[in-house]
JSON list of C-alpha atoms in Angstrom, two decimals:
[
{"chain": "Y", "resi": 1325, "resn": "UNK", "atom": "CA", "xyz": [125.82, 103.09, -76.76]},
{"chain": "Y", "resi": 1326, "resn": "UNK", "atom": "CA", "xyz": [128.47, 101.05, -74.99]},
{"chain": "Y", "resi": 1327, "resn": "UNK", "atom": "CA", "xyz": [125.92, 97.68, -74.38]},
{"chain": "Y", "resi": 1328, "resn": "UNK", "atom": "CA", "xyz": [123.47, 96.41, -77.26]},
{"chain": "Y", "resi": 1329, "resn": "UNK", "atom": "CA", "xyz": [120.98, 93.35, -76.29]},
{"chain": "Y", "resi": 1330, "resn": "UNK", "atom": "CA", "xyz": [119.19, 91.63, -78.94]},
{"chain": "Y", "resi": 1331, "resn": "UNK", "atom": "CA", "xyz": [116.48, 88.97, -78.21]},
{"chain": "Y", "resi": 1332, "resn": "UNK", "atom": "CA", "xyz": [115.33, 86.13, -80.35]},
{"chain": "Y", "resi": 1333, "resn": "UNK", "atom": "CA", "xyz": [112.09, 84.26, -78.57]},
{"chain": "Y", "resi": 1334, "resn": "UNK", "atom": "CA", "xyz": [112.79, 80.86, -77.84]},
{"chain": "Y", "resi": 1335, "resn": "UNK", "atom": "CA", "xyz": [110.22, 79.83, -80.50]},
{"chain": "Y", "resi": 1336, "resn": "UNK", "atom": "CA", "xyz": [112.76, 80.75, -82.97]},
{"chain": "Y", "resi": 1337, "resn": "UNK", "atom": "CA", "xyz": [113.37, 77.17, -85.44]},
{"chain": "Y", "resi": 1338, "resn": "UNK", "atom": "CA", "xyz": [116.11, 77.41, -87.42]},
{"chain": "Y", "resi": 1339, "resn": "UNK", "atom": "CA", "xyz": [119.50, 77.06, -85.63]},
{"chain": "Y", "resi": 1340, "resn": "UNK", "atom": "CA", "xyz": [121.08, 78.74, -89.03]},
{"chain": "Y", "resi": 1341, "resn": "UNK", "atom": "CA", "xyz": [119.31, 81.78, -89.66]},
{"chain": "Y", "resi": 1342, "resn": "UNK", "atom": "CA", "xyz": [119.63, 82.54, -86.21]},
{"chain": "Y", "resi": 1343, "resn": "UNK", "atom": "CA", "xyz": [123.55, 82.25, -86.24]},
{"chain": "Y", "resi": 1344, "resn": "UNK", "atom": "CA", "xyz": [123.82, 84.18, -89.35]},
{"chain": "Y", "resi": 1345, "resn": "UNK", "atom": "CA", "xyz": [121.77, 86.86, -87.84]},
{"chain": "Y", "resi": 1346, "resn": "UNK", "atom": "CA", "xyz": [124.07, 86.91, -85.03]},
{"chain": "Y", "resi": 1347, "resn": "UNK", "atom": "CA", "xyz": [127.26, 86.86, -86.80]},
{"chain": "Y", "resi": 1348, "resn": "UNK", "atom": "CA", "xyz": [125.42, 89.86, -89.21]},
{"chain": "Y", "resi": 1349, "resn": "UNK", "atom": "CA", "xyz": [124.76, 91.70, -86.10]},
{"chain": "Y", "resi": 1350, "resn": "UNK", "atom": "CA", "xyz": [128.58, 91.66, -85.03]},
{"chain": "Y", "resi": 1351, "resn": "UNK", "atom": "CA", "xyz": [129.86, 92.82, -88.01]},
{"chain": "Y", "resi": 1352, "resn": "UNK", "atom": "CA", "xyz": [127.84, 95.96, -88.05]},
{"chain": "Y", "resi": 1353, "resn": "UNK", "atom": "CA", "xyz": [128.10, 96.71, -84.72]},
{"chain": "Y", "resi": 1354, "resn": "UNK", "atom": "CA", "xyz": [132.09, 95.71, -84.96]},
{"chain": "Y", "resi": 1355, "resn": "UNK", "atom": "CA", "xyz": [131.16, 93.72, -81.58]},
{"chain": "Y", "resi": 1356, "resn": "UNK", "atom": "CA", "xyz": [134.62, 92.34, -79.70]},
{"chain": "Y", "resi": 1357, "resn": "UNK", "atom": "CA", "xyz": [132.32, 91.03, -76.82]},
{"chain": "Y", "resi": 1358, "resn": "UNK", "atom": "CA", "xyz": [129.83, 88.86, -76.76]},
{"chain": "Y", "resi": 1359, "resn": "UNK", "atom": "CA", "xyz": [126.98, 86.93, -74.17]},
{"chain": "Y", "resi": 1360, "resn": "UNK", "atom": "CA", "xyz": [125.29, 84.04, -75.38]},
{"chain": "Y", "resi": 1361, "resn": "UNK", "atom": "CA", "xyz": [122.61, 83.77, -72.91]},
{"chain": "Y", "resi": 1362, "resn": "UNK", "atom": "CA", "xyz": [121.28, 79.92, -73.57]},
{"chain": "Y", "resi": 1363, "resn": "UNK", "atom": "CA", "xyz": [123.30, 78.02, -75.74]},
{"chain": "Y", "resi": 1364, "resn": "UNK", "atom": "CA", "xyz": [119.93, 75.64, -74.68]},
{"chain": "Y", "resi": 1365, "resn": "UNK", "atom": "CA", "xyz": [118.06, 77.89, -76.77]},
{"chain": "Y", "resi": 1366, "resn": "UNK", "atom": "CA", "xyz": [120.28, 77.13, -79.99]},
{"chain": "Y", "resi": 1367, "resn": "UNK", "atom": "CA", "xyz": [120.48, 73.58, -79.12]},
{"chain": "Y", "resi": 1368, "resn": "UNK", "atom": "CA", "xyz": [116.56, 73.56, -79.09]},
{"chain": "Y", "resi": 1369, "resn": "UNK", "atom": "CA", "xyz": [116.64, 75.47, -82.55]},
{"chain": "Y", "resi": 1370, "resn": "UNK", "atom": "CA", "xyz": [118.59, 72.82, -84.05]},
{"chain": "Y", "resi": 1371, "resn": "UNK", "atom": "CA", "xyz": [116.34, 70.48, -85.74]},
{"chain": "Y", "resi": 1372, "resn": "UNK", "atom": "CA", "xyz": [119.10, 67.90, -86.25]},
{"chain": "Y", "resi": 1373, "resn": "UNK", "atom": "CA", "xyz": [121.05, 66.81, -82.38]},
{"chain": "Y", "resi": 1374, "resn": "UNK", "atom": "CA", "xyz": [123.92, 65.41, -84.20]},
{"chain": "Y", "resi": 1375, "resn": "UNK", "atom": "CA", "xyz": [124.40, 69.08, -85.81]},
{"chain": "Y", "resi": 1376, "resn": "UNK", "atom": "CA", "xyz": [124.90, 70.36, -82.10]},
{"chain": "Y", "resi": 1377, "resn": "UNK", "atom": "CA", "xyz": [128.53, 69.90, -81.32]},
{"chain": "Y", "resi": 1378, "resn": "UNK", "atom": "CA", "xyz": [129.41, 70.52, -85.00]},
{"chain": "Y", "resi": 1379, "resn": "UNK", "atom": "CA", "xyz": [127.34, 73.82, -85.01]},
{"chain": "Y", "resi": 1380, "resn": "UNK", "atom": "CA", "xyz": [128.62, 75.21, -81.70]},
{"chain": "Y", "resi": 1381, "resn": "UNK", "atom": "CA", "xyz": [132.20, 74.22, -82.48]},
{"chain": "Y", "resi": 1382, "resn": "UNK", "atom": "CA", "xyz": [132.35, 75.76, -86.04]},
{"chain": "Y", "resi": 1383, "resn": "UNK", "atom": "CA", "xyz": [130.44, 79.06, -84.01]},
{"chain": "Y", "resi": 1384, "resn": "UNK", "atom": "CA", "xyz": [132.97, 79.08, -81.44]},
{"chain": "Y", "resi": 1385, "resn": "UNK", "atom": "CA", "xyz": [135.90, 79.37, -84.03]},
{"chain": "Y", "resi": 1386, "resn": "UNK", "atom": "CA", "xyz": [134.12, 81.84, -86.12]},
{"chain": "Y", "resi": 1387, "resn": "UNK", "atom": "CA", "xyz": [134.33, 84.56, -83.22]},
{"chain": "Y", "resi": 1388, "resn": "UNK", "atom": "CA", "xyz": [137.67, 83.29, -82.39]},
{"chain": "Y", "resi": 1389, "resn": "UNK", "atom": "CA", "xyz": [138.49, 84.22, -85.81]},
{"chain": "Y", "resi": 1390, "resn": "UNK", "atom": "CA", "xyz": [136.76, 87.66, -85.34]},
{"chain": "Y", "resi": 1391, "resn": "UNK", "atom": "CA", "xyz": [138.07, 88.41, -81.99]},
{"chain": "Y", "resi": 1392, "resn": "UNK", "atom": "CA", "xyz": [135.51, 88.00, -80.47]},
{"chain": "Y", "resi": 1393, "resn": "UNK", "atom": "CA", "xyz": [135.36, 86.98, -76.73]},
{"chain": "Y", "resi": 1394, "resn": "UNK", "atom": "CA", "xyz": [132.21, 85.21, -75.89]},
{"chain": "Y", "resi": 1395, "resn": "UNK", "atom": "CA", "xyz": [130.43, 84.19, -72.92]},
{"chain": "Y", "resi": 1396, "resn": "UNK", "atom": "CA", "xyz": [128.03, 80.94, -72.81]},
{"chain": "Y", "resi": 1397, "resn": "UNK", "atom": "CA", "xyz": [125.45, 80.34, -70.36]},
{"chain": "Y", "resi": 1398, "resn": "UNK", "atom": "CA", "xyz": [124.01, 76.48, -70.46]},
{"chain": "Y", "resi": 1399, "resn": "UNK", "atom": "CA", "xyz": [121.63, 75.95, -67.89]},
{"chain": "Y", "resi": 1400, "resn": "UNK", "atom": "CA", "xyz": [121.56, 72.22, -66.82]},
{"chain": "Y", "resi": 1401, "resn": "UNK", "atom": "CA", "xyz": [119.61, 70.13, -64.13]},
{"chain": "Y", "resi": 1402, "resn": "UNK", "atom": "CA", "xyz": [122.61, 68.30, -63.29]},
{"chain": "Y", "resi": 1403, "resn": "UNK", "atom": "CA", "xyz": [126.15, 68.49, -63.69]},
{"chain": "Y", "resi": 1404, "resn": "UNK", "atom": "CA", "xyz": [128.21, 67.77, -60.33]},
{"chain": "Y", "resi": 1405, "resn": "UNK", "atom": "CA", "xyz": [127.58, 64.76, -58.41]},
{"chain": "Y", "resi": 1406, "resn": "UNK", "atom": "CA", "xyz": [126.83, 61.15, -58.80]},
{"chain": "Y", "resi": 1407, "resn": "UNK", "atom": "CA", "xyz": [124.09, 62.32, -61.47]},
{"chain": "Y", "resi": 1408, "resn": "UNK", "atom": "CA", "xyz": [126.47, 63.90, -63.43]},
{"chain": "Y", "resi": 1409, "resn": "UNK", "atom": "CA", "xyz": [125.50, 65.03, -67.28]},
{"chain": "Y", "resi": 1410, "resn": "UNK", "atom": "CA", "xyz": [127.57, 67.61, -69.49]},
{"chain": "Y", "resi": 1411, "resn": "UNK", "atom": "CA", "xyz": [125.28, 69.56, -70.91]},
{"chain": "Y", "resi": 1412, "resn": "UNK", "atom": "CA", "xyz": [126.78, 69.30, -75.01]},
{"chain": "Y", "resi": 1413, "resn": "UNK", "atom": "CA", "xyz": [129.08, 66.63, -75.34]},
{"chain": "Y", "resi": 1414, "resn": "UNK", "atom": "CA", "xyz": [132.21, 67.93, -76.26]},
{"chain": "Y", "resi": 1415, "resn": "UNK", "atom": "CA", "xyz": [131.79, 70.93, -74.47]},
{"chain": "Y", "resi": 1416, "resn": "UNK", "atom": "CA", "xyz": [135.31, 70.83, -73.11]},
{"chain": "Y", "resi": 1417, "resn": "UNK", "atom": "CA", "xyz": [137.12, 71.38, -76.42]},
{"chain": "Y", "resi": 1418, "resn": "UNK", "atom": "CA", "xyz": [134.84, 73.94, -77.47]},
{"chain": "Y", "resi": 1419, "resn": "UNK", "atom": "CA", "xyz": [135.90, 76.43, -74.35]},
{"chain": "Y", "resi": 1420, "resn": "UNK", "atom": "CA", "xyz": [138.97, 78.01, -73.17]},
{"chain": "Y", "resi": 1421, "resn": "UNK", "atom": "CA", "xyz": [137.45, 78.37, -69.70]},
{"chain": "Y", "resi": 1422, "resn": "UNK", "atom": "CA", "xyz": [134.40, 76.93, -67.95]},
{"chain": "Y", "resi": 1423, "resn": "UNK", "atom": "CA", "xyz": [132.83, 77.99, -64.91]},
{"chain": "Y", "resi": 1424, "resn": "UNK", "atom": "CA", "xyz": [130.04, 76.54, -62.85]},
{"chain": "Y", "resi": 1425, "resn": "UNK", "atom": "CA", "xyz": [127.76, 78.13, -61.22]},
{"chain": "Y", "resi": 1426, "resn": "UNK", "atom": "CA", "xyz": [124.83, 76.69, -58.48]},
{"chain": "Y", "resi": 1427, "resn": "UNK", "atom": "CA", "xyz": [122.99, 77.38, -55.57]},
{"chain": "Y", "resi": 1428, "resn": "UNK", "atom": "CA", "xyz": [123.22, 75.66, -52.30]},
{"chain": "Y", "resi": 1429, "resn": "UNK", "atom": "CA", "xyz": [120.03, 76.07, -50.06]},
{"chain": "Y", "resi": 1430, "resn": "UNK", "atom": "CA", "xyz": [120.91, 76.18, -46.09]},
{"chain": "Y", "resi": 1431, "resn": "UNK", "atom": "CA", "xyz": [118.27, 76.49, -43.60]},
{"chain": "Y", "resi": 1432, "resn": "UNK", "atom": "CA", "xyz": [115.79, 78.42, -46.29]},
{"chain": "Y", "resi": 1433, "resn": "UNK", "atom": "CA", "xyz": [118.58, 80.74, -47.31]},
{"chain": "Y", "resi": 1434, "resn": "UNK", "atom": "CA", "xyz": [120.05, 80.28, -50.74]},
{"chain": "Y", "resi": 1435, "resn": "UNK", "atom": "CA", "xyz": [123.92, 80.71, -51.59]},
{"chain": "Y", "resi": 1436, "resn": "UNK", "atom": "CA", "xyz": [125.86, 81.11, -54.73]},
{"chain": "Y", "resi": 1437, "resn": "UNK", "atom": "CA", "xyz": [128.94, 78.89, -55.66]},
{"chain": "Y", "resi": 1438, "resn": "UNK", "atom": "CA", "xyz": [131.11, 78.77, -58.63]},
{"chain": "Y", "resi": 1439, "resn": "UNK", "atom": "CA", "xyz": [133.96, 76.76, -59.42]},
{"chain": "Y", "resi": 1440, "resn": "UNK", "atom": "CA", "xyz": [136.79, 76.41, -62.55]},
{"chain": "Y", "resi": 1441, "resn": "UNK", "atom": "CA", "xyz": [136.37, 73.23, -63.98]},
{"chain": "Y", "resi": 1442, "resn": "UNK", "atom": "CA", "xyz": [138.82, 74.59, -67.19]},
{"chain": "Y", "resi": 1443, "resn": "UNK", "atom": "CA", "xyz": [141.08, 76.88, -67.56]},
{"chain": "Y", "resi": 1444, "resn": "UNK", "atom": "CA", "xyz": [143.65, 76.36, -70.68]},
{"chain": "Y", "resi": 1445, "resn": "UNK", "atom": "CA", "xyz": [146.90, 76.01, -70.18]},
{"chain": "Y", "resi": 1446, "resn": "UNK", "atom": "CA", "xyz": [146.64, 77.71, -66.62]},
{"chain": "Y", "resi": 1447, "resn": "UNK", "atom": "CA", "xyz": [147.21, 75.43, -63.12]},
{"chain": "Y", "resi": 1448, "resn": "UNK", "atom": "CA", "xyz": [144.08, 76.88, -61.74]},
{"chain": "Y", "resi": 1449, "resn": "UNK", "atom": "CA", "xyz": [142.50, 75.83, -58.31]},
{"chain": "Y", "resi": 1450, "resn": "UNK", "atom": "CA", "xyz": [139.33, 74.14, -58.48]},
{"chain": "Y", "resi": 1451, "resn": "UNK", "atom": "CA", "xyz": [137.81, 74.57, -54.95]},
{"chain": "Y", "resi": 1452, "resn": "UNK", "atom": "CA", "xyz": [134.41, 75.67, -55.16]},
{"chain": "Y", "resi": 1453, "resn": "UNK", "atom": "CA", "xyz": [134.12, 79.43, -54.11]},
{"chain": "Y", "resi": 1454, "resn": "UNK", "atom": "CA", "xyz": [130.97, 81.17, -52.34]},
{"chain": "Y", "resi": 1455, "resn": "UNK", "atom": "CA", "xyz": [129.97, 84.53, -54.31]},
{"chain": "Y", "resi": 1456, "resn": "UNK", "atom": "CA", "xyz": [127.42, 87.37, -53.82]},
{"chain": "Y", "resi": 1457, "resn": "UNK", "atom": "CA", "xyz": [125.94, 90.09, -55.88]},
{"chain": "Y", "resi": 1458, "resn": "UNK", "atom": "CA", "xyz": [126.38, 93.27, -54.26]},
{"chain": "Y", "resi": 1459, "resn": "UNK", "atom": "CA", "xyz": [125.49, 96.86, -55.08]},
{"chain": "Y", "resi": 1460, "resn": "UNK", "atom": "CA", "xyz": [129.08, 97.53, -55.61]},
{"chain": "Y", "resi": 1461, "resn": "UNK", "atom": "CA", "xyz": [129.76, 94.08, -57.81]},
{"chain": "Y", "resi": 1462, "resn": "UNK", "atom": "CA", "xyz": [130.69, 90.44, -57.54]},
{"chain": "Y", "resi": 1463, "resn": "UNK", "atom": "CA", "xyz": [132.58, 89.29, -54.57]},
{"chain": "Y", "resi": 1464, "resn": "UNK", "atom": "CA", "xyz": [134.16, 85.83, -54.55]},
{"chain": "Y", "resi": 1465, "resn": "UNK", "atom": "CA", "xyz": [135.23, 84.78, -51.47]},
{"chain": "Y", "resi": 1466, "resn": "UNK", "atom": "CA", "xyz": [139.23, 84.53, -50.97]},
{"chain": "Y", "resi": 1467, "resn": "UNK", "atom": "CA", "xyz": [139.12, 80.89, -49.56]},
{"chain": "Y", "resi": 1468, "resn": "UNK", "atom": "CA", "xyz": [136.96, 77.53, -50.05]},
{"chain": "Y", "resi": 1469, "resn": "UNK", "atom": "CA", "xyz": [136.12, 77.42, -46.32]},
{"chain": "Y", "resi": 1470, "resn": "UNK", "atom": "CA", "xyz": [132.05, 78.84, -46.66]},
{"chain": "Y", "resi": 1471, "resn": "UNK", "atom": "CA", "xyz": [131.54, 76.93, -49.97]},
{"chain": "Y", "resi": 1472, "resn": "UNK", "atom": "CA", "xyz": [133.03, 73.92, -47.88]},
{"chain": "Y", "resi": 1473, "resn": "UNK", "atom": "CA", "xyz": [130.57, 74.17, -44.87]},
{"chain": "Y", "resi": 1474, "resn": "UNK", "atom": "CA", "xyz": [127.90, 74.58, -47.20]},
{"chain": "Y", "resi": 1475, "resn": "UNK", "atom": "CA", "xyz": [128.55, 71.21, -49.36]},
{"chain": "Y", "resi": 1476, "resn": "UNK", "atom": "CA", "xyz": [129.82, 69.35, -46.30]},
{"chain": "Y", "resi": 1477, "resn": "UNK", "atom": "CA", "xyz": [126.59, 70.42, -44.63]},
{"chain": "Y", "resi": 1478, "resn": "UNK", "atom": "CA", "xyz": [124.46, 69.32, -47.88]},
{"chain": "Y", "resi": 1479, "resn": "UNK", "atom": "CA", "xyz": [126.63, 65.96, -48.34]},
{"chain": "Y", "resi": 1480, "resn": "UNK", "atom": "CA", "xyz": [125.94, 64.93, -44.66]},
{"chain": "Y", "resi": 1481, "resn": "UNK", "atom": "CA", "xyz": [122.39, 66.04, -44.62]},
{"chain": "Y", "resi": 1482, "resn": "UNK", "atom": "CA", "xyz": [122.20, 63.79, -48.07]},
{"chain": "Y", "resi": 1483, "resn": "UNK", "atom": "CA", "xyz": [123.82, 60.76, -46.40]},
{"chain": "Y", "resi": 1484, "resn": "UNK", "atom": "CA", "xyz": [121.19, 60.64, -43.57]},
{"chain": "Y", "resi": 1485, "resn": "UNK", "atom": "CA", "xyz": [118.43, 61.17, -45.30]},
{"chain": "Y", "resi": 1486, "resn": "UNK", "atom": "CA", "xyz": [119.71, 58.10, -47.65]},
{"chain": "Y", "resi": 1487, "resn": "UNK", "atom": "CA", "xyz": [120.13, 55.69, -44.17]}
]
């Protein structure tokens, strides 16, 4: 009775009814945290792309108003590198912290890295971490050195391919 999970298909069209169903479902269940699992999803439902930033800004400060603590997921092709494209513009004033998260393929093995890219009004270190998902939890690697192999590895790899 702790967790409750409520799906909306993707199908869903209308960005508003689906934010006023969400808020609804918060009050009654007096939710204090929540997961957003696509903010994609909403950004598809809204029929309107200039409504985006305004939508997900005045959401944002709605469950900052309730006390609500909210995570986002946003899943972009591209976001670090010379390709790079922020997924909602704006996005940085909408968030008190942001976190990404990739995988970095090494001979046919994938890996998991995350890094802060914002934390507010925290000096935070933004060296890219290597994580796993174990039985017991999430374990984040005390230093940058794996996550540096890995991209160093990737980079040079990258760089000959491009010669």
């Amino acid at each position: 009775g702790h967790i409750s999970m409520c799906w909306q298909p993707s199908t869903e069209q209308n960005v508003d009814e689906l934010v006023e169903r969400l808020l609804r479902v918060i009050e009654e269940q007096g939710a204090h945290r929540l997961v957003i699992d696509g903010l994609d999803g909403l950004q598809r439902a809204t029929f309107h792309a200039e409504r985006v930033h305004h939508l997900f800004s005045a959401l944002a400060n709605e469950l900052r108003t309730r006390n609500v603590t909210t995570l986002y997921t946003y899943e972009v092709p591209k976001f670090i590198g010379p390709d790079l494209e922020a997924p909602i513009s704006g996005v940085s004033a909408l968030v008190e912290n942001l976190i990404y998260l990739r995988f970095v393929e090494k001979e046919a093995q994938l890996y998991r890295l995350m890094a802060l890219l914002k934390v507010r009004d925290v000096a935070y270190d933004t060296m890219p971490r290597e994580f796993r998902i174990e039985p017991r939890g999430i374990v984040v690697e005390k230093t940058s050195n794996s996550a540096r192999a890995l991209v160093s590895q990737l980079s040079s790899r990258k760089a000959r391919t491009q010669r």
